[in-house]
mmCIF file of C-alpha atoms and ligand atoms in Angstrom:
data_model
loop_
_atom_site.group_PDB
_atom_site.id
_atom_site.type_symbol
_atom_site.label_atom_id
_atom_site.label_comp_id
_atom_site.label_asym_id
_atom_site.label_seq_id
_atom_site.Cartn_x
_atom_site.Cartn_y
_atom_site.Cartn_z
ATOM 1 C CA UNK A 1 -6.114 14.182 -50.157
ATOM 2 C CA UNK A 2 -5.461 13.870 -46.387
ATOM 3 C CA UNK A 3 -5.184 17.010 -44.422
ATOM 4 C CA UNK A 4 -2.321 17.652 -42.150
ATOM 5 C CA UNK A 5 -4.577 17.160 -39.042
ATOM 6 C CA UNK A 6 -5.971 13.928 -40.316
ATOM 7 C CA UNK A 7 -2.468 12.637 -40.887
ATOM 8 C CA UNK A 8 -1.264 13.664 -37.472
ATOM 9 C CA UNK A 9 -4.421 11.939 -36.075
ATOM 10 C CA UNK A 10 -3.402 8.701 -37.877
ATOM 11 C CA UNK A 11 0.109 9.156 -36.526
ATOM 12 C CA UNK A 12 -1.219 9.658 -32.929
ATOM 13 C CA UNK A 13 -3.413 6.584 -33.284
ATOM 14 C CA UNK A 14 -0.500 4.510 -34.485
ATOM 15 C CA UNK A 15 1.622 5.735 -31.474
ATOM 16 C CA UNK A 16 -1.194 4.727 -29.229
ATOM 17 C CA UNK A 17 -1.598 1.322 -30.936
ATOM 18 C CA UNK A 18 2.080 0.681 -30.635
ATOM 19 C CA UNK A 19 2.161 1.519 -26.899
ATOM 20 C CA UNK A 20 -0.832 -0.723 -26.384
ATOM 21 C CA UNK A 21 1.000 -3.544 -28.236
ATOM 22 C CA UNK A 22 4.195 -2.935 -26.263
ATOM 23 C CA UNK A 23 2.217 -2.947 -23.103
ATOM 24 C CA UNK A 24 0.547 -6.317 -24.016
ATOM 25 C CA UNK A 25 3.938 -7.737 -24.803
ATOM 26 C CA UNK A 26 5.463 -6.443 -21.523
ATOM 27 C CA UNK A 27 2.573 -7.688 -19.559
ATOM 28 C CA UNK A 28 3.076 -11.239 -20.919
ATOM 29 C CA UNK A 29 6.598 -11.619 -19.364
ATOM 30 C CA UNK A 30 5.757 -9.399 -16.402
ATOM 31 C CA UNK A 31 7.198 -9.542 -13.751
ATOM 32 C CA UNK A 32 10.829 -10.376 -14.530
ATOM 33 C CA UNK A 33 12.393 -8.633 -11.500
ATOM 34 C CA UNK A 34 11.399 -7.713 -7.899
ATOM 35 C CA UNK A 35 8.645 -5.208 -7.483
ATOM 36 C CA UNK A 36 8.976 -2.238 -5.085
ATOM 37 C CA UNK A 37 6.183 -1.126 -2.843
ATOM 38 C CA UNK A 38 6.719 2.516 -1.653
ATOM 39 C CA UNK A 39 5.335 2.656 1.879
ATOM 40 C CA UNK A 40 4.953 6.270 3.087
ATOM 41 C CA UNK A 41 5.589 5.673 6.755
ATOM 42 C CA UNK A 42 8.179 4.222 9.079
ATOM 43 C CA UNK A 43 9.082 0.541 9.195
ATOM 44 C CA UNK A 44 7.287 -1.556 11.640
ATOM 45 C CA UNK A 45 4.113 0.654 11.647
ATOM 46 C CA UNK A 46 0.585 -0.213 10.388
ATOM 47 C CA UNK A 47 1.088 0.704 6.706
ATOM 48 C CA UNK A 48 4.466 -1.141 6.591
ATOM 49 C CA UNK A 49 2.776 -4.300 8.210
ATOM 50 C CA UNK A 50 0.023 -4.414 5.754
ATOM 51 C CA UNK A 51 2.250 -3.780 2.754
ATOM 52 C CA UNK A 52 4.446 -6.607 3.863
ATOM 53 C CA UNK A 53 1.631 -9.145 4.457
ATOM 54 C CA UNK A 54 0.283 -8.375 0.982
ATOM 55 C CA UNK A 55 3.766 -8.359 -0.659
ATOM 56 C CA UNK A 56 4.656 -11.803 0.740
ATOM 57 C CA UNK A 57 1.408 -13.338 -0.587
ATOM 58 C CA UNK A 58 1.525 -11.429 -3.945
ATOM 59 C CA UNK A 59 4.976 -12.881 -4.435
ATOM 60 C CA UNK A 60 3.461 -16.363 -4.532
ATOM 61 C CA UNK A 61 1.008 -15.251 -7.124
ATOM 62 C CA UNK A 62 3.570 -13.486 -9.308
ATOM 63 C CA UNK A 63 6.712 -15.319 -8.730
ATOM 64 C CA UNK A 64 8.796 -12.240 -7.883
ATOM 65 C CA UNK A 65 9.571 -10.682 -4.583
ATOM 66 C CA UNK A 66 8.112 -7.472 -3.299
ATOM 67 C CA UNK A 67 10.490 -5.052 -1.679
ATOM 68 C CA UNK A 68 9.208 -2.580 0.766
ATOM 69 C CA UNK A 69 10.820 0.921 0.637
ATOM 70 C CA UNK A 70 9.895 3.320 3.379
ATOM 71 C CA UNK A 71 9.901 6.770 2.199
ATOM 72 C CA UNK A 72 8.914 8.968 5.145
ATOM 73 C CA UNK A 73 8.205 12.763 5.748
ATOM 74 C CA UNK A 74 5.496 15.181 5.083
ATOM 75 C CA UNK A 75 2.753 12.643 6.164
ATOM 76 C CA UNK A 76 3.612 10.506 3.034
ATOM 77 C CA UNK A 77 3.437 13.254 0.329
ATOM 78 C CA UNK A 78 7.133 12.618 -0.404
ATOM 79 C CA UNK A 79 6.628 8.911 -0.941
ATOM 80 C CA UNK A 80 3.644 9.361 -3.219
ATOM 81 C CA UNK A 81 5.600 11.952 -5.149
ATOM 82 C CA UNK A 82 8.318 9.483 -5.736
ATOM 83 C CA UNK A 83 5.905 6.807 -6.992
ATOM 84 C CA UNK A 84 4.236 9.334 -9.378
ATOM 85 C CA UNK A 85 7.678 9.989 -10.982
ATOM 86 C CA UNK A 86 8.589 6.315 -11.205
ATOM 87 C CA UNK A 87 8.531 4.440 -14.653
ATOM 88 C CA UNK A 88 4.993 3.245 -15.316
ATOM 89 C CA UNK A 89 6.191 -0.393 -15.850
ATOM 90 C CA UNK A 90 4.545 -2.166 -12.927
ATOM 91 C CA UNK A 91 7.815 -2.297 -10.833
ATOM 92 C CA UNK A 92 6.936 0.544 -8.542
ATOM 93 C CA UNK A 93 3.607 0.564 -6.528
ATOM 94 C CA UNK A 94 2.305 3.285 -4.247
ATOM 95 C CA UNK A 95 0.786 2.048 -1.039
ATOM 96 C CA UNK A 96 -1.286 4.478 0.967
ATOM 97 C CA UNK A 97 -4.465 5.469 2.756
ATOM 98 C CA UNK A 98 -6.965 8.103 3.447
ATOM 99 C CA UNK A 99 -4.334 10.399 4.680
ATOM 100 C CA UNK A 100 -1.523 10.019 1.955
ATOM 101 C CA UNK A 101 -3.944 9.662 -0.956
ATOM 102 C CA UNK A 102 -6.784 12.049 -0.053
ATOM 103 C CA UNK A 103 -6.013 14.362 2.934
ATOM 104 C CA UNK A 104 -2.652 15.440 1.816
ATOM 105 C CA UNK A 105 -4.113 17.091 -1.229
ATOM 106 C CA UNK A 106 -5.923 19.539 0.964
ATOM 107 C CA UNK A 107 -2.969 20.356 3.261
ATOM 108 C CA UNK A 108 0.217 20.305 1.148
ATOM 109 C CA UNK A 109 1.057 22.191 -2.141
ATOM 110 C CA UNK A 110 1.719 18.848 -3.991
ATOM 111 C CA UNK A 111 3.692 18.744 -7.239
ATOM 112 C CA UNK A 112 1.330 16.042 -8.433
ATOM 113 C CA UNK A 113 -2.304 15.281 -8.738
ATOM 114 C CA UNK A 114 -3.204 12.273 -6.621
ATOM 115 C CA UNK A 115 -6.421 11.513 -8.660
ATOM 116 C CA UNK A 116 -4.816 11.666 -12.114
ATOM 117 C CA UNK A 117 -1.192 11.002 -11.799
ATOM 118 C CA UNK A 118 -1.712 7.547 -10.397
ATOM 119 C CA UNK A 119 -3.854 4.542 -11.584
ATOM 120 C CA UNK A 120 -5.719 2.449 -9.002
ATOM 121 C CA UNK A 121 -4.879 -1.163 -8.493
ATOM 122 C CA UNK A 122 -7.105 -2.126 -5.750
ATOM 123 C CA UNK A 123 -8.524 -1.156 -2.341
ATOM 124 C CA UNK A 124 -6.837 -2.973 0.620
ATOM 125 C CA UNK A 125 -8.030 -4.016 4.057
ATOM 126 C CA UNK A 126 -9.142 -1.263 6.429
ATOM 127 C CA UNK A 127 -9.503 -0.793 10.243
ATOM 128 C CA UNK A 128 -10.890 1.618 12.634
ATOM 129 C CA UNK A 129 -8.834 3.787 14.874
ATOM 130 C CA UNK A 130 -8.409 3.161 18.648
ATOM 131 C CA UNK A 131 -7.939 5.887 21.327
ATOM 132 C CA UNK A 132 -5.016 4.726 23.366
ATOM 133 C CA UNK A 133 -2.956 6.314 26.251
ATOM 134 C CA UNK A 134 0.333 5.633 28.133
ATOM 135 C CA UNK A 135 -0.317 3.105 30.739
ATOM 136 C CA UNK A 136 0.465 5.635 33.502
ATOM 137 C CA UNK A 137 -2.273 8.114 32.590
ATOM 138 C CA UNK A 138 -4.811 8.387 35.390
ATOM 139 C CA UNK A 139 -8.026 7.547 33.396
ATOM 140 C CA UNK A 140 -9.778 4.237 33.233
ATOM 141 C CA UNK A 141 -12.432 4.989 30.703
ATOM 142 C CA UNK A 142 -12.920 7.426 27.760
ATOM 143 C CA UNK A 143 -14.958 9.971 29.838
ATOM 144 C CA UNK A 144 -12.159 10.151 32.325
ATOM 145 C CA UNK A 145 -9.541 10.414 29.531
ATOM 146 C CA UNK A 146 -11.558 13.305 27.936
ATOM 147 C CA UNK A 147 -11.860 15.012 31.312
ATOM 148 C CA UNK A 148 -8.030 14.780 31.919
ATOM 149 C CA UNK A 149 -7.241 16.057 28.468
ATOM 150 C CA UNK A 150 -9.536 18.992 28.993
ATOM 151 C CA UNK A 151 -7.898 19.807 32.334
ATOM 152 C CA UNK A 152 -4.511 19.675 30.578
ATOM 153 C CA UNK A 153 -4.924 21.640 27.450
ATOM 154 C CA UNK A 154 -1.353 22.880 27.034
ATOM 155 C CA UNK A 155 0.271 19.843 28.454
ATOM 156 C CA UNK A 156 -1.562 16.743 26.789
ATOM 157 C CA UNK A 157 0.266 15.448 23.889
ATOM 158 C CA UNK A 158 -0.965 13.338 21.031
ATOM 159 C CA UNK A 159 1.397 11.556 18.861
ATOM 160 C CA UNK A 160 0.713 11.430 15.072
ATOM 161 C CA UNK A 161 2.525 10.270 11.852
ATOM 162 C CA UNK A 162 2.480 13.872 10.632
ATOM 163 C CA UNK A 163 -0.040 16.543 9.538
ATOM 164 C CA UNK A 164 -2.635 14.770 7.448
ATOM 165 C CA UNK A 165 -1.839 11.241 8.609
ATOM 166 C CA UNK A 166 -4.562 8.945 9.809
ATOM 167 C CA UNK A 167 -3.715 9.484 13.402
ATOM 168 C CA UNK A 168 -3.765 13.211 12.878
ATOM 169 C CA UNK A 169 -7.107 13.388 11.074
ATOM 170 C CA UNK A 170 -8.614 11.138 13.796
ATOM 171 C CA UNK A 171 -7.170 13.457 16.457
ATOM 172 C CA UNK A 172 -8.591 16.555 14.759
ATOM 173 C CA UNK A 173 -11.967 14.769 14.549
ATOM 174 C CA UNK A 174 -11.839 14.019 18.300
ATOM 175 C CA UNK A 175 -11.072 17.777 18.857
ATOM 176 C CA UNK A 176 -13.971 18.675 16.780
ATOM 177 C CA UNK A 177 -16.375 16.509 18.527
ATOM 178 C CA UNK A 178 -15.314 17.234 22.088
ATOM 179 C CA UNK A 179 -14.078 20.887 21.867
ATOM 180 C CA UNK A 180 -10.616 19.516 23.096
ATOM 181 C CA UNK A 181 -7.266 21.191 22.213
ATOM 182 C CA UNK A 182 -4.394 18.678 21.734
ATOM 183 C CA UNK A 183 -0.780 19.350 21.193
ATOM 184 C CA UNK A 184 0.300 17.253 18.421
ATOM 185 C CA UNK A 185 3.753 15.593 18.217
ATOM 186 C CA UNK A 186 4.606 14.454 14.625
ATOM 187 C CA UNK A 187 6.590 11.306 13.960
ATOM 188 C CA UNK A 188 7.691 9.476 10.853
ATOM 189 C CA UNK A 189 4.893 6.940 11.382
ATOM 190 C CA UNK A 190 2.939 5.679 14.272
ATOM 191 C CA UNK A 191 5.501 2.951 15.099
ATOM 192 C CA UNK A 192 7.925 5.380 16.551
ATOM 193 C CA UNK A 193 5.005 7.217 18.167
ATOM 194 C CA UNK A 194 3.833 4.050 19.815
ATOM 195 C CA UNK A 195 7.357 3.405 21.109
ATOM 196 C CA UNK A 196 7.199 6.898 22.887
ATOM 197 C CA UNK A 197 3.663 6.173 24.072
ATOM 198 C CA UNK A 198 4.827 2.911 25.780
ATOM 199 C CA UNK A 199 7.684 4.669 27.484
ATOM 200 C CA UNK A 200 5.426 7.570 28.591
ATOM 201 C CA UNK A 201 6.917 10.361 26.528
ATOM 202 C CA UNK A 202 3.542 11.313 25.038
ATOM 203 C CA UNK A 203 0.035 10.942 26.436
ATOM 204 C CA UNK A 204 -2.262 9.604 23.613
ATOM 205 C CA UNK A 205 -2.593 8.437 20.073
ATOM 206 C CA UNK A 206 -5.731 8.039 18.086
ATOM 207 C CA UNK A 207 -4.013 4.992 16.374
ATOM 208 C CA UNK A 208 -4.744 2.524 13.755
ATOM 209 C CA UNK A 209 -6.017 -0.577 15.688
ATOM 210 C CA UNK A 210 -3.521 -2.793 13.910
ATOM 211 C CA UNK A 211 -0.570 -0.751 15.249
ATOM 212 C CA UNK A 212 -1.668 -0.690 18.882
ATOM 213 C CA UNK A 213 -3.126 -4.133 19.159
ATOM 214 C CA UNK A 214 -0.013 -5.995 20.574
ATOM 215 C CA UNK A 215 0.809 -3.362 23.165
ATOM 216 C CA UNK A 216 -2.863 -3.223 24.286
ATOM 217 C CA UNK A 217 -2.879 -7.045 24.700
ATOM 218 C CA UNK A 218 0.322 -6.784 26.597
ATOM 219 C CA UNK A 219 -1.247 -4.241 28.912
ATOM 220 C CA UNK A 220 1.546 -1.708 28.259
ATOM 221 C CA UNK A 221 -0.926 0.878 26.990
ATOM 222 C CA UNK A 222 -4.581 1.519 27.792
ATOM 223 C CA UNK A 223 -7.297 1.499 25.059
ATOM 224 C CA UNK A 224 -10.499 3.530 25.492
ATOM 225 C CA UNK A 225 -12.726 3.216 22.490
ATOM 226 C CA UNK A 226 -12.695 2.046 18.766
ATOM 227 C CA UNK A 227 -13.937 4.595 16.206
ATOM 228 C CA UNK A 228 -16.736 2.277 15.019
ATOM 229 C CA UNK A 229 -20.186 1.199 15.822
ATOM 230 C CA UNK A 230 -19.176 -2.410 16.347
ATOM 231 C CA UNK A 231 -16.403 -3.895 18.515
ATOM 232 C CA UNK A 232 -13.357 -5.319 16.949
ATOM 233 C CA UNK A 233 -13.420 -9.251 16.938
ATOM 234 C CA UNK A 234 -9.723 -9.058 17.544
ATOM 235 C CA UNK A 235 -10.078 -6.917 20.690
ATOM 236 C CA UNK A 236 -13.641 -7.465 21.966
ATOM 237 C CA UNK A 237 -12.905 -5.722 25.351
ATOM 238 C CA UNK A 238 -12.501 -2.357 23.782
ATOM 239 C CA UNK A 239 -15.895 -0.462 23.791
ATOM 240 C CA UNK A 240 -17.300 1.176 20.634
ATOM 241 C CA UNK A 241 -17.512 4.931 20.392
ATOM 242 C CA UNK A 242 -21.165 4.756 21.395
ATOM 243 C CA UNK A 243 -20.553 2.528 24.421
ATOM 244 C CA UNK A 244 -17.681 4.704 25.520
ATOM 245 C CA UNK A 245 -19.895 7.803 25.357
ATOM 246 C CA UNK A 246 -18.816 9.536 22.103
ATOM 247 C CA UNK A 247 -21.606 8.637 19.760
ATOM 248 C CA UNK A 248 -20.743 9.229 16.017
ATOM 249 C CA UNK A 249 -17.046 9.176 16.485
ATOM 250 C CA UNK A 250 -16.579 6.829 13.613
ATOM 251 C CA UNK A 251 -13.571 6.595 11.212
ATOM 252 C CA UNK A 252 -12.383 3.645 9.280
ATOM 253 C CA UNK A 253 -8.966 4.049 7.776
ATOM 254 C CA UNK A 254 -8.975 2.414 4.304
ATOM 255 C CA UNK A 255 -5.752 1.467 2.380
ATOM 256 C CA UNK A 256 -5.120 1.144 -1.190
ATOM 257 C CA UNK A 257 -2.516 0.346 -3.999
ATOM 258 C CA UNK A 258 -1.728 2.431 -6.963
ATOM 259 C CA UNK A 259 0.801 2.451 -9.872
ATOM 260 C CA UNK A 260 2.065 5.525 -11.881
ATOM 261 C CA UNK A 261 -0.105 6.802 -14.595
ATOM 262 C CA UNK A 262 0.518 5.132 -17.980
ATOM 263 C CA UNK A 263 1.150 1.651 -16.522
ATOM 264 C CA UNK A 264 -0.207 -0.943 -19.095
ATOM 265 C CA UNK A 265 -3.761 -2.227 -18.307
ATOM 266 C CA UNK A 266 -2.589 -5.767 -18.520
ATOM 267 C CA UNK A 267 0.054 -5.153 -15.845
ATOM 268 C CA UNK A 268 -2.526 -3.528 -13.610
ATOM 269 C CA UNK A 269 -4.720 -6.474 -14.178
ATOM 270 C CA UNK A 270 -1.873 -8.932 -13.084
ATOM 271 C CA UNK A 271 -1.322 -6.896 -9.964
ATOM 272 C CA UNK A 272 -4.925 -6.696 -9.153
ATOM 273 C CA UNK A 273 -5.439 -10.393 -9.586
ATOM 274 C CA UNK A 274 -2.423 -11.069 -7.390
ATOM 275 C CA UNK A 275 -3.777 -8.653 -4.583
ATOM 276 C CA UNK A 276 -7.256 -10.355 -4.822
ATOM 277 C CA UNK A 277 -5.748 -13.774 -4.498
ATOM 278 C CA UNK A 278 -3.744 -12.649 -1.504
ATOM 279 C CA UNK A 279 -6.833 -11.210 0.159
ATOM 280 C CA UNK A 280 -8.889 -14.382 -0.471
ATOM 281 C CA UNK A 281 -6.050 -16.598 1.171
ATOM 282 C CA UNK A 282 -7.490 -17.839 4.576
ATOM 283 C CA UNK A 283 -3.897 -17.692 6.033
ATOM 284 C CA UNK A 284 -3.576 -13.976 5.049
ATOM 285 C CA UNK A 285 -7.182 -13.492 6.388
ATOM 286 C CA UNK A 286 -6.241 -14.742 9.700
ATOM 287 C CA UNK A 287 -3.072 -12.573 10.105
ATOM 288 C CA UNK A 288 -5.296 -9.511 8.937
ATOM 289 C CA UNK A 289 -7.946 -10.389 11.472
ATOM 290 C CA UNK A 290 -5.481 -10.738 14.326
ATOM 291 C CA UNK A 291 -4.612 -7.033 13.601
ATOM 292 C CA UNK A 292 -8.123 -5.992 13.396
ATOM 293 C CA UNK A 293 -8.022 -5.400 9.711
ATOM 294 C CA UNK A 294 -11.046 -6.139 7.484
ATOM 295 C CA UNK A 295 -10.771 -7.225 3.871
ATOM 296 C CA UNK A 296 -12.968 -5.156 1.506
ATOM 297 C CA UNK A 297 -15.950 -6.874 -0.166
ATOM 298 C CA UNK A 298 -14.843 -8.738 -3.449
ATOM 299 C CA UNK A 299 -16.778 -6.083 -5.520
ATOM 300 C CA UNK A 300 -14.672 -3.407 -4.027
ATOM 301 C CA UNK A 301 -11.450 -5.097 -5.043
ATOM 302 C CA UNK A 302 -11.477 -3.789 -8.680
ATOM 303 C CA UNK A 303 -9.371 -0.892 -9.882
ATOM 304 C CA UNK A 304 -12.593 0.836 -11.008
ATOM 305 C CA UNK A 305 -14.128 0.549 -7.513
ATOM 306 C CA UNK A 306 -11.058 2.187 -6.033
ATOM 307 C CA UNK A 307 -11.103 5.015 -8.632
ATOM 308 C CA UNK A 308 -14.821 5.744 -7.709
ATOM 309 C CA UNK A 309 -14.114 5.463 -3.948
ATOM 310 C CA UNK A 310 -10.999 7.654 -4.231
ATOM 311 C CA UNK A 311 -12.715 10.516 -5.895
ATOM 312 C CA UNK A 312 -15.786 10.374 -3.503
ATOM 313 C CA UNK A 313 -13.376 10.460 -0.506
ATOM 314 C CA UNK A 314 -11.598 13.540 -1.884
ATOM 315 C CA UNK A 315 -14.924 15.237 -2.478
ATOM 316 C CA UNK A 316 -15.986 14.329 1.069
ATOM 317 C CA UNK A 317 -12.727 15.063 3.081
ATOM 318 C CA UNK A 318 -11.152 18.133 1.360
ATOM 319 C CA UNK A 319 -13.875 20.585 2.515
ATOM 320 C CA UNK A 320 -13.763 19.182 6.066
ATOM 321 C CA UNK A 321 -9.949 19.331 6.174
ATOM 322 C CA UNK A 322 -9.777 22.864 4.787
ATOM 323 C CA UNK A 323 -12.418 23.938 7.284
ATOM 324 C CA UNK A 324 -10.337 22.388 10.114
ATOM 325 C CA UNK A 325 -7.421 24.607 8.916
ATOM 326 C CA UNK A 326 -4.857 21.807 9.167
ATOM 327 C CA UNK A 327 -1.404 23.236 8.349
ATOM 328 C CA UNK A 328 1.628 21.449 6.828
ATOM 329 C CA UNK A 329 4.357 20.406 9.088
HETATM 330 N N1 LIG B 1 -0.262 4.695 8.646
HETATM 331 C C1 LIG B 1 0.668 5.415 9.428
HETATM 332 C C2 LIG B 1 1.788 4.630 9.793
HETATM 333 O O1 LIG B 1 2.032 3.503 9.116
HETATM 334 C C3 LIG B 1 0.067 6.041 10.567
HETATM 335 C C4 LIG B 1 -0.925 7.088 10.366
HETATM 336 O O2 LIG B 1 -1.378 7.314 9.121
HETATM 337 O O3 LIG B 1 -1.489 7.632 11.311
HETATM 338 O O4 LIG B 1 2.602 4.969 10.578
#
C-alpha cells in the first residue's frame, strides 16, 4: 500500500511533469507578443543604449519587438524588483550589470535575492570606465586632475547613477586608491549626469566608456584614463590607467540579461540563442565597438557561464563594498 508521503511525492512529480510539458508547449509558440526589457537607468544612457542595440537585433531572431522600459531609482534595485515579480513567461527580461545585479545586494535591504530569484540568460558586452571631467576644469592629465580634486575636497563633485551604480563603485574605487574624497551627486542614470557634466554643473564622472564616447570625440568633455591595461580601440588617444599614472585602477563593467525564476528552460534557450545571434552579427559588432563595448567570448555566452560568473562576482564584491561602507541613497 502506498503511504501518504509517497502519494504526495507522486503528485508533486506529476505537477512538475505538467509544468515541464506546459513550458515546452509555450516555448514552441514563443514569442507571440512583444517582449519587455526592464532597463534600470535613464533613457539615453549606456544601459539603455546596449539594451536597445540587443533588442533590435533579437527582434530579427525571434520575430517580435523588444520594448525597453526604463525603471529608475535606488541604483536599479526598483527595476530588478519589478522584473523578479513579473510572470515567468519570457515576456519580461531584466537587464543589468555589476551594480544592479551584484553591488546593490550589499547596499540595499532588497525584497528579493538577486542570485536565486532570477535565472540567467546570457552575459552581454562589457566596457571599462573612463575618467572624464567638464571641459572647463583646469587639468590636462590624470595627475593634474587628481591634484585638483585633492585641493578641492569639499567642492569637487562626481556625478553617479546612484549609490551602487557602476559610476559610483568606480568613484569609490578611485577614492580608495588615491585617498581622495569626492562629493557624489546621484542621478537616475549617467545620461542626465553627462548632460550636467557637459554644461559644467558637476566636475567629473567615472563613466562607462560607451556613455561618454561621443562627448569626448566632440571635445565637449575631457578624458583622462580608461580603467584598463589596454587602450580602447574606439578611443585610442585616452591613456590606460598605467600610462596615466594610476597602476591597477582596473574595472570592466559587465552586463547581463536575466528572466524571473521559473521561466521555462526552452524559453531561456530561445532568448539565449537570439542574444548569441545578435552578438555574432558583424553589424551589431561594429556598433558595439564604436561605443568601446566588447562582446564576451562565445563560451561565456551561456546561461550557465553567467550563473557561475554572477556568483563569483557577488563573492568578490560584497566584502569590498561592505568594507567601503557605501550607504543607500
Ligand atoms: N549603467 C548606468 C546607466 O545606464 C550608469 C552606471 O551604472 O553608472 O546610466
